[in-house]
Short mmCIF file of C-alpha atoms in Angstrom, two decimals:
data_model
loop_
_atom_site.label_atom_id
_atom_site.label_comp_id
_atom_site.label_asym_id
_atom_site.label_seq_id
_atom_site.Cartn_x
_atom_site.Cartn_y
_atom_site.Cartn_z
CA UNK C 266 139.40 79.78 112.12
CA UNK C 267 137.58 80.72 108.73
CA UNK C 268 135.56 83.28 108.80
CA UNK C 269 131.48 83.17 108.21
CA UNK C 270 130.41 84.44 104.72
CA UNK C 271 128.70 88.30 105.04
CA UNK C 272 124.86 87.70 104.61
CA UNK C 273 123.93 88.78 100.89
CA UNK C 274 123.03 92.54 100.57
CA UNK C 275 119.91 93.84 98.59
CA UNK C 276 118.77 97.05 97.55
CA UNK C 277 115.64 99.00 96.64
CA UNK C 278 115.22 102.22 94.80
CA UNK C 279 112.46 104.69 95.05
CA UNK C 280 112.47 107.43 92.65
CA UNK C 281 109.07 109.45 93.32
CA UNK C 282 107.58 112.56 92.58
CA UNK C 283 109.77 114.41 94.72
CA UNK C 284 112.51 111.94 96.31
CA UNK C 285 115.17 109.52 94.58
CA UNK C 286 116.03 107.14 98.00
CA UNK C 287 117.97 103.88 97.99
CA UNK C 288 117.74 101.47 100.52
CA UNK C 289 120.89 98.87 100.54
CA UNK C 290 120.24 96.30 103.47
CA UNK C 291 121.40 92.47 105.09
CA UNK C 292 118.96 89.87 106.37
CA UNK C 293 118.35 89.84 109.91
CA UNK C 294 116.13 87.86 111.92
CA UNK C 295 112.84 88.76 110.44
CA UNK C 296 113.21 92.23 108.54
CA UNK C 297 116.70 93.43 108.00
CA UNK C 298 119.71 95.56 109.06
CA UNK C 299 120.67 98.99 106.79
CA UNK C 300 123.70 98.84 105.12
CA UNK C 301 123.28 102.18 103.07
CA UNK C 302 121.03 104.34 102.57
CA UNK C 303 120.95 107.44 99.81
CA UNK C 304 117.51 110.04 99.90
CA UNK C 305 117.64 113.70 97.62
CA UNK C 306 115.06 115.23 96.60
CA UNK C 307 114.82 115.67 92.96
CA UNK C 308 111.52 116.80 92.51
CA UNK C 309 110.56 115.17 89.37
CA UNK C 310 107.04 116.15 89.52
CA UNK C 311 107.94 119.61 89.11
CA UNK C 312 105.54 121.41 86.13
CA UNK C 313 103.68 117.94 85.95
CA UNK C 314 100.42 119.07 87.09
CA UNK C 315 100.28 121.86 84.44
CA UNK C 316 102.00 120.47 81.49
CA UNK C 317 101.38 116.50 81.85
CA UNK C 318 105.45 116.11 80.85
CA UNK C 319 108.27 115.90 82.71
CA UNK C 320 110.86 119.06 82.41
CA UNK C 321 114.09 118.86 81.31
CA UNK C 322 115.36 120.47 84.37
CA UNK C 323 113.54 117.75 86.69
CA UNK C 324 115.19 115.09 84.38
CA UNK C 325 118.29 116.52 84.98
CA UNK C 326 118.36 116.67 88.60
CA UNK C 327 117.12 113.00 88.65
CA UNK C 328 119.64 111.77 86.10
CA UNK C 329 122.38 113.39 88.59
CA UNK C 330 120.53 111.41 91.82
CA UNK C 331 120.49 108.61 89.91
CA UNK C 332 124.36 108.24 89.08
CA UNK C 333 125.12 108.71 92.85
CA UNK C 334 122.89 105.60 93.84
CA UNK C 335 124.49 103.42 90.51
CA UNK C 336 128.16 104.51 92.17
CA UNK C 337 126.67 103.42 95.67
CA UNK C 338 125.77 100.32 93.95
CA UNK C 339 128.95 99.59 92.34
CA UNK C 340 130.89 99.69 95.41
CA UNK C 341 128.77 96.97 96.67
CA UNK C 342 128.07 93.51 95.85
CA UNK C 343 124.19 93.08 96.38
CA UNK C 344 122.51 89.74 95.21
CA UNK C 345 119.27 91.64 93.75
CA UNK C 346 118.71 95.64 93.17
CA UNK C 347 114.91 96.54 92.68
CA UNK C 348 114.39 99.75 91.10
CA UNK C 349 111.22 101.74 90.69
CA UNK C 350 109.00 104.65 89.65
CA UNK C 351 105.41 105.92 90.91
CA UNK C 352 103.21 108.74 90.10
CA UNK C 353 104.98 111.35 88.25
CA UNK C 354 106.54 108.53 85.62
CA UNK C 355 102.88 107.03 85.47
CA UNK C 356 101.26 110.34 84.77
CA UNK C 357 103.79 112.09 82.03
CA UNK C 358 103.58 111.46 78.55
CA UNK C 359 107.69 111.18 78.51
CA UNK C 360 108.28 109.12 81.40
CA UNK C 361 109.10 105.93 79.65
CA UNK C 362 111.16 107.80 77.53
CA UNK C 363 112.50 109.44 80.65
CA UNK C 364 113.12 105.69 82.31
CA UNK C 365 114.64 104.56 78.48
CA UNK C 366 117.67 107.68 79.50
CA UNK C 367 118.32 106.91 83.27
CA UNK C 368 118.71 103.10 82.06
CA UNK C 369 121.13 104.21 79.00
CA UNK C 370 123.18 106.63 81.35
CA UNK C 371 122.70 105.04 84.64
CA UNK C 372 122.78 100.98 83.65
CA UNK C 373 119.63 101.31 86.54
CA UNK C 374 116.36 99.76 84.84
CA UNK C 375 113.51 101.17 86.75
CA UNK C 376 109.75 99.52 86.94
CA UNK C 377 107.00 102.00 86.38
CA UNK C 378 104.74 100.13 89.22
CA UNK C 379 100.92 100.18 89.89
CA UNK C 380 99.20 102.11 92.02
CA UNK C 381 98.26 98.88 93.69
CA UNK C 382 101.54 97.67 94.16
CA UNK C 383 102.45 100.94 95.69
CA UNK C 384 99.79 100.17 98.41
CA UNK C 385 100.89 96.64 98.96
CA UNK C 386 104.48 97.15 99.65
CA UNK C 387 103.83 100.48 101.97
CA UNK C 388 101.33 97.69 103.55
CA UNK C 389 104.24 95.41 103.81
CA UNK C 390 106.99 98.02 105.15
CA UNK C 391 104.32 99.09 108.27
CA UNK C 392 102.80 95.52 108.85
CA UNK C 393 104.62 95.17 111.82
CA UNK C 394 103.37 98.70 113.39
CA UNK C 395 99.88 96.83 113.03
CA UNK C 396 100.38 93.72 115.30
CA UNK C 397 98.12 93.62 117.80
CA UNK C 398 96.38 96.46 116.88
CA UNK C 399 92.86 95.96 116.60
CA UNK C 400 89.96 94.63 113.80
CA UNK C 401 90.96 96.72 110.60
CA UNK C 402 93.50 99.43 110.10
CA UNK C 403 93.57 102.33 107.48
CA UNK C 404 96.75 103.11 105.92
CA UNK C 405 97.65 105.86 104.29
CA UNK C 406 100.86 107.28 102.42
CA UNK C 407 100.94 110.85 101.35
CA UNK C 408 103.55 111.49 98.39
CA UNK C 409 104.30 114.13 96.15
CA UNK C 410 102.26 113.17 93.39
CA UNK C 411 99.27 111.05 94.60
CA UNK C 412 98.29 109.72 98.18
CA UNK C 413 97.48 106.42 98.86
CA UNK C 414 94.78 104.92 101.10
CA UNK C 415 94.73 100.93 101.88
CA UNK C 416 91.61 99.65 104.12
CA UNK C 417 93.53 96.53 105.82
CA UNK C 418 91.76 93.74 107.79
CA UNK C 419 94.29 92.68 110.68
CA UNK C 420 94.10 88.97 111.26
CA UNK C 421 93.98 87.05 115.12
CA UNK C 422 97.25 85.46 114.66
CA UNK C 423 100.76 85.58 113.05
CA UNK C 424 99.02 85.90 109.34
CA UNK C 425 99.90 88.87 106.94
CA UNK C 426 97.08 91.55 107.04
CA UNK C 427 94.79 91.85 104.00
CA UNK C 428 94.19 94.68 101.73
CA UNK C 429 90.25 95.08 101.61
CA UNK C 430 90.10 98.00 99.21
CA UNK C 431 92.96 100.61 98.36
CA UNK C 432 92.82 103.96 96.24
CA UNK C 433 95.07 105.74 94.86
CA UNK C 434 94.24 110.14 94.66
CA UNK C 435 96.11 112.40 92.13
CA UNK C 436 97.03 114.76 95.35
CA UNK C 437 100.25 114.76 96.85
CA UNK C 438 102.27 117.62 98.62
CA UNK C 439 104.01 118.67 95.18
CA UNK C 440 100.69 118.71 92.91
CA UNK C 441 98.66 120.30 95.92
CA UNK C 442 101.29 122.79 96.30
CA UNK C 443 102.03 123.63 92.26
CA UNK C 444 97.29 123.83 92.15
CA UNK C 445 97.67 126.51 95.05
CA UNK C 446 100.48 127.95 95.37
CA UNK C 447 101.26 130.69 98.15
CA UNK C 448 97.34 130.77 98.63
CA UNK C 449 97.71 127.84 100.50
CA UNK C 450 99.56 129.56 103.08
CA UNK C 451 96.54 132.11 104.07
CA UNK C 452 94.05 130.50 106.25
CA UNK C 453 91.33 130.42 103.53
CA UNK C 454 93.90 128.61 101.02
CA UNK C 455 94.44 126.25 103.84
CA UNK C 456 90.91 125.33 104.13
CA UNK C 457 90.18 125.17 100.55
CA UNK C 458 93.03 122.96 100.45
CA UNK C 459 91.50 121.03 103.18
CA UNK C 460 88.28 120.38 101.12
CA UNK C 461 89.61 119.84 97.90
CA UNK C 462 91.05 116.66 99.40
CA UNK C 463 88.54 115.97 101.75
CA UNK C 464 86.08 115.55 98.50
CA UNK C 465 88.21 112.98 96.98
CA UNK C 466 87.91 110.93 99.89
CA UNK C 467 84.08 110.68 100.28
CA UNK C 468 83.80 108.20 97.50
CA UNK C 469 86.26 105.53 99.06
CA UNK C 470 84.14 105.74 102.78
CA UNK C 471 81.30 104.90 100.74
CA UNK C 472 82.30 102.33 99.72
CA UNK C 473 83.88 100.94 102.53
CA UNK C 474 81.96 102.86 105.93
CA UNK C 475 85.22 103.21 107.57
CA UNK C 476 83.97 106.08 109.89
CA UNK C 477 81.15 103.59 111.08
CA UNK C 478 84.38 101.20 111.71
CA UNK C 479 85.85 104.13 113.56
CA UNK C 480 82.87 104.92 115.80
CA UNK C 481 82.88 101.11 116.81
CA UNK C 482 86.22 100.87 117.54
CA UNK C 483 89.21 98.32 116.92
CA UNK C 484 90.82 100.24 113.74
CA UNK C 485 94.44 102.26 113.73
CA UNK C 486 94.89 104.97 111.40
CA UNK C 487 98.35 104.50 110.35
CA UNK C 488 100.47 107.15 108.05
CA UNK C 489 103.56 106.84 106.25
CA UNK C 490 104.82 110.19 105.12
CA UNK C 491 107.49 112.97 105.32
CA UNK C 492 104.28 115.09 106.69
CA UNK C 493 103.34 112.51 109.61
CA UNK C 494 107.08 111.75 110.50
CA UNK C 495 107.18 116.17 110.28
CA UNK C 496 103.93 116.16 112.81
CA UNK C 497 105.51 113.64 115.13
CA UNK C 498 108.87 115.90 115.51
CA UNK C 499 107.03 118.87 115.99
CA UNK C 500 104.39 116.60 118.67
CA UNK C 501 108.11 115.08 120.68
CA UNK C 502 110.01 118.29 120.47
CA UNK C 503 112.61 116.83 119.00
CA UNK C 504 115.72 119.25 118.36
CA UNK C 505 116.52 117.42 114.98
CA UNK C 506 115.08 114.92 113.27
CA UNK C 507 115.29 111.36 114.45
CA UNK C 508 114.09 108.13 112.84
CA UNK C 509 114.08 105.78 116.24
CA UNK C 510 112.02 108.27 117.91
CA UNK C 511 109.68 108.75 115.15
CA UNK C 512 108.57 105.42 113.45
CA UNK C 513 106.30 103.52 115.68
CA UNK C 514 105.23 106.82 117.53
CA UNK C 515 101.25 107.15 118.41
CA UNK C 516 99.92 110.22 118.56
CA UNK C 517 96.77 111.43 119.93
CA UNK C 518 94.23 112.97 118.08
CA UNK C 519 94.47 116.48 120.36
CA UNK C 520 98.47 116.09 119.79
CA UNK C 521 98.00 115.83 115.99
CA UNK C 522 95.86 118.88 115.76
CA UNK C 523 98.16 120.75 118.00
CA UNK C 524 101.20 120.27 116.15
CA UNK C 525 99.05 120.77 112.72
CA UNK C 526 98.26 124.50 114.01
CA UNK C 527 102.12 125.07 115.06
CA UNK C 528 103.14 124.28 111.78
CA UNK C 529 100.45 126.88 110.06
CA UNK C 530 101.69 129.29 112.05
CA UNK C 531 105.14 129.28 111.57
CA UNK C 532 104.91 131.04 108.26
CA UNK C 533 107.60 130.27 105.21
CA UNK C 534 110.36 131.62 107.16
CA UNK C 535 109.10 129.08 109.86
CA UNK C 536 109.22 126.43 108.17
CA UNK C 537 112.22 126.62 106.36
CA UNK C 538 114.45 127.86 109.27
CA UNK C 539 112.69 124.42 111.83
CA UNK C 540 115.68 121.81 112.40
CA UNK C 541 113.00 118.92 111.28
CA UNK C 542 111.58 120.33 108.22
CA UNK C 543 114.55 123.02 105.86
CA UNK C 544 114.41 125.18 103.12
CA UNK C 545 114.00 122.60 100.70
CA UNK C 546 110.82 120.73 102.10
CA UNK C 547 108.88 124.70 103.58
CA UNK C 548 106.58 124.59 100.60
CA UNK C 549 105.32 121.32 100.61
CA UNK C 550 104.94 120.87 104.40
CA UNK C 551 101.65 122.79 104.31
CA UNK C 552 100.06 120.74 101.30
CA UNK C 553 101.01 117.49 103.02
CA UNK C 554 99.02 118.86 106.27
CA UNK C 555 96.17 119.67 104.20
CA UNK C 556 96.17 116.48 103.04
CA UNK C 557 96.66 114.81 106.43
CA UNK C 558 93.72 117.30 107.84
CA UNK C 559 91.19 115.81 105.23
CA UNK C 560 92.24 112.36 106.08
CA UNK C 561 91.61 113.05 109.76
CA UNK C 562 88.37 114.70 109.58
CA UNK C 563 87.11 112.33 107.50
CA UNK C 564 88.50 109.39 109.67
CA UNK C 565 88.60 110.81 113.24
CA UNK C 566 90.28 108.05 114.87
CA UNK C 567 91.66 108.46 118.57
CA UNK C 568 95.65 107.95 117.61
CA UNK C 569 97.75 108.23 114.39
CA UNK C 570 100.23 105.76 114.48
CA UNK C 571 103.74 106.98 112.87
CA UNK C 572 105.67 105.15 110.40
CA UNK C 573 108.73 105.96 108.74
CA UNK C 574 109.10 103.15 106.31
CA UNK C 575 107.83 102.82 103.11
CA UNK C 576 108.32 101.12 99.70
CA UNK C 577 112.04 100.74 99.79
CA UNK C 578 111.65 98.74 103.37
CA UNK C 579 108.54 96.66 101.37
CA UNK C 580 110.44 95.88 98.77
CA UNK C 581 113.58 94.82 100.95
CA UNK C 582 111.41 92.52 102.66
CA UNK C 583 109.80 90.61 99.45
CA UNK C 584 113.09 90.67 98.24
CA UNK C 585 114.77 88.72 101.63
CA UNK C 586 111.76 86.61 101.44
CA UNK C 587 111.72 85.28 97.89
CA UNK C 588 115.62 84.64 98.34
CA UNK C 589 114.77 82.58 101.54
CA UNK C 590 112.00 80.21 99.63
CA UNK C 591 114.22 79.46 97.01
CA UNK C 592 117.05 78.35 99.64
CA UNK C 593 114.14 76.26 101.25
CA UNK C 594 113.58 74.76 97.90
CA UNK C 595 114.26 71.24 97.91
CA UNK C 596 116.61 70.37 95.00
CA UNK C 597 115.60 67.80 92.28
CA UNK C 598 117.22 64.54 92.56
CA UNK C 599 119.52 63.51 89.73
CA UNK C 600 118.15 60.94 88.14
CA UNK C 601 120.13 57.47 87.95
CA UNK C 602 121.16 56.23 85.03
CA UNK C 603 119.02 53.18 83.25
CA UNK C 604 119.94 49.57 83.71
CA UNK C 605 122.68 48.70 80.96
CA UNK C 606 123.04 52.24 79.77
CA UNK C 607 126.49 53.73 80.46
CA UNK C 608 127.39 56.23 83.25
CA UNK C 609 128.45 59.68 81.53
CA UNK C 610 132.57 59.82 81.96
#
């Protein structure tokens, strides 16, 4: 009995502000099924915010990251690898230089990619958190370089949602920690913290009027974060971090607030001794709920919905999709020869 071919692997590569993740996975039914999967954290971004390079240190660490995902690679066969780079290589004057090394040493090429294109394909990881989910949705991703916000209409039927409006803020958990440093563990460091970002945000409900939205009801608030997947372990109790019981949770609004002000006041120590947050992540965990505090105040919706997927799952997905179009692709016909003219031997 011969045995069925393995469905063709693909993989996507992440390397953020503070994170280098790889995602290796198989098509299955409509998303896929995780082969591998690689995260460290790296943090790239580190000195960014007051030097506008990146440090050779931060290089370093990446560069090492970097090699471990091209040897995870290597001992795979995948049909496409996507590789790419957000705020910290947009914002330093050596990140393509940067991106020209890790391609020498690595053989990975990595895409410096928009800020839109960051919204669209954390849009396309949490699309189906968003089924049957109301009139409009606002999505939000909070990084370590720069948050981004996507104002998504959510259509009647089977159709993709649409991006409305997106916008992408130079805050994220690494720069709002490196601008405030241990003053944003003292309650009025918090709450400067708190308005910084909360500033920021006015011009985008401007434009848009999303709190009017709110008050009528019919739109999710929807987060994709290490700080909202942190707030939903702290909200379910859970003894160590866990993935199925985290993505797709909804919290309430009084939950959310609860678990923001047991997080404050567990201190550094806290923080770095808690089984769903370590040592590594303490510093940035209060900058990320600063962040998430301005986006709630300004956008008091009921429930958070919790989603941990991002831009490795979005580009997995165009990736499955684009190789299932061109199967679908009818082939050209050869064309038959011309009355009298030879057939090719």
């Amino acid at each position: 009995m011969r045995c069925r071919p393995a469905p063709p692997a693909f993989a996507a590569l992440d390397l953020g502000t503070n994170n280098c993740r790889l995602l290796v996975g198989a098509p299955s039914g409509d998303g896929f099924r995780v082969l591998d999967s690689f995260s460290r954290i790296v943090r790239l971004g580190e000195g960014l915010h007051h030097t506008g390079r990146l440090s050779p240190c931060a290089m370093d660490r990446a560069i090492v990251a970097l090699h471990g995902c091209a040897a995870r690679l290597a001992r795979r066969p995948v049909r496409a690898v996507r590789a790419i780079a957000t705020e910290a290589c947009r914002r330093a004057a050596n990140g393509a230089e940067f991106l020209a090394r890790a391609q020498s040493e690595t053989g990975l090429h990595i895409d410096v990619i928009s800020t839109r294109e960051e919204a669209e394909l954390a849009l396309e990881s949490c699309a189906p958190l968003l089924r049957d989910g109301g009139r409009r949705a606002l999505l939000f991703d909070i990084g370590g370089g720069s948050t981004e916000l996507a104002w998504v209409r959510l259509p009647d039927g089977d159709e993709a949602p649409q991006l409305i409006g997106y916008v992408s803020l130079p805050v994220g958990v690494v720069t709002v920690a490196e601008r405030f440093g241990a003053a944003g563990h003292t309650p009025q460091g918090f709450r400067a913290m708190v308005e910084d970002v909360a500033s920021r945000l006015r011009p985008f409900e401007q434009v848009h009027c999303i709190g009017q939205e709110i008050r009528h009801g019919g739109v999710r608030l929807l987060g994709t974060s290490g700080t909202v997947t942190t707030l939903a372990g702290i909200v379910l109790d859970l003894p160590r971090y866990s993935r199925p019981a985290v993505d797709g949770a909804v919290l309430s609004r009084a939950d959310a607030d609860a678990a923001l002000a047991c997080l404050r006041a567990l201190g550094r120590e806290g923080l770095a001794q808690h089984p769903c947050i370590g040592p590594e992540r303490a510093e940035f965990v209060l900058p990320g709920c600063a962040i998430f505090a301005a986006i709630h105040r300004t956008w008091p919706a009921p429930e958070v919905v919790v989603a941990d997927r991002g831009l490795r799952e979005g580009m997995l997905l165009r990736m499955i999709r684009a190789e299932r179009a061109r199967a679908q692709r009818p082939r050209r016909p050869t064309a038959a020869p011309l009355a009298g003219m030879p057939r090719p031997a």
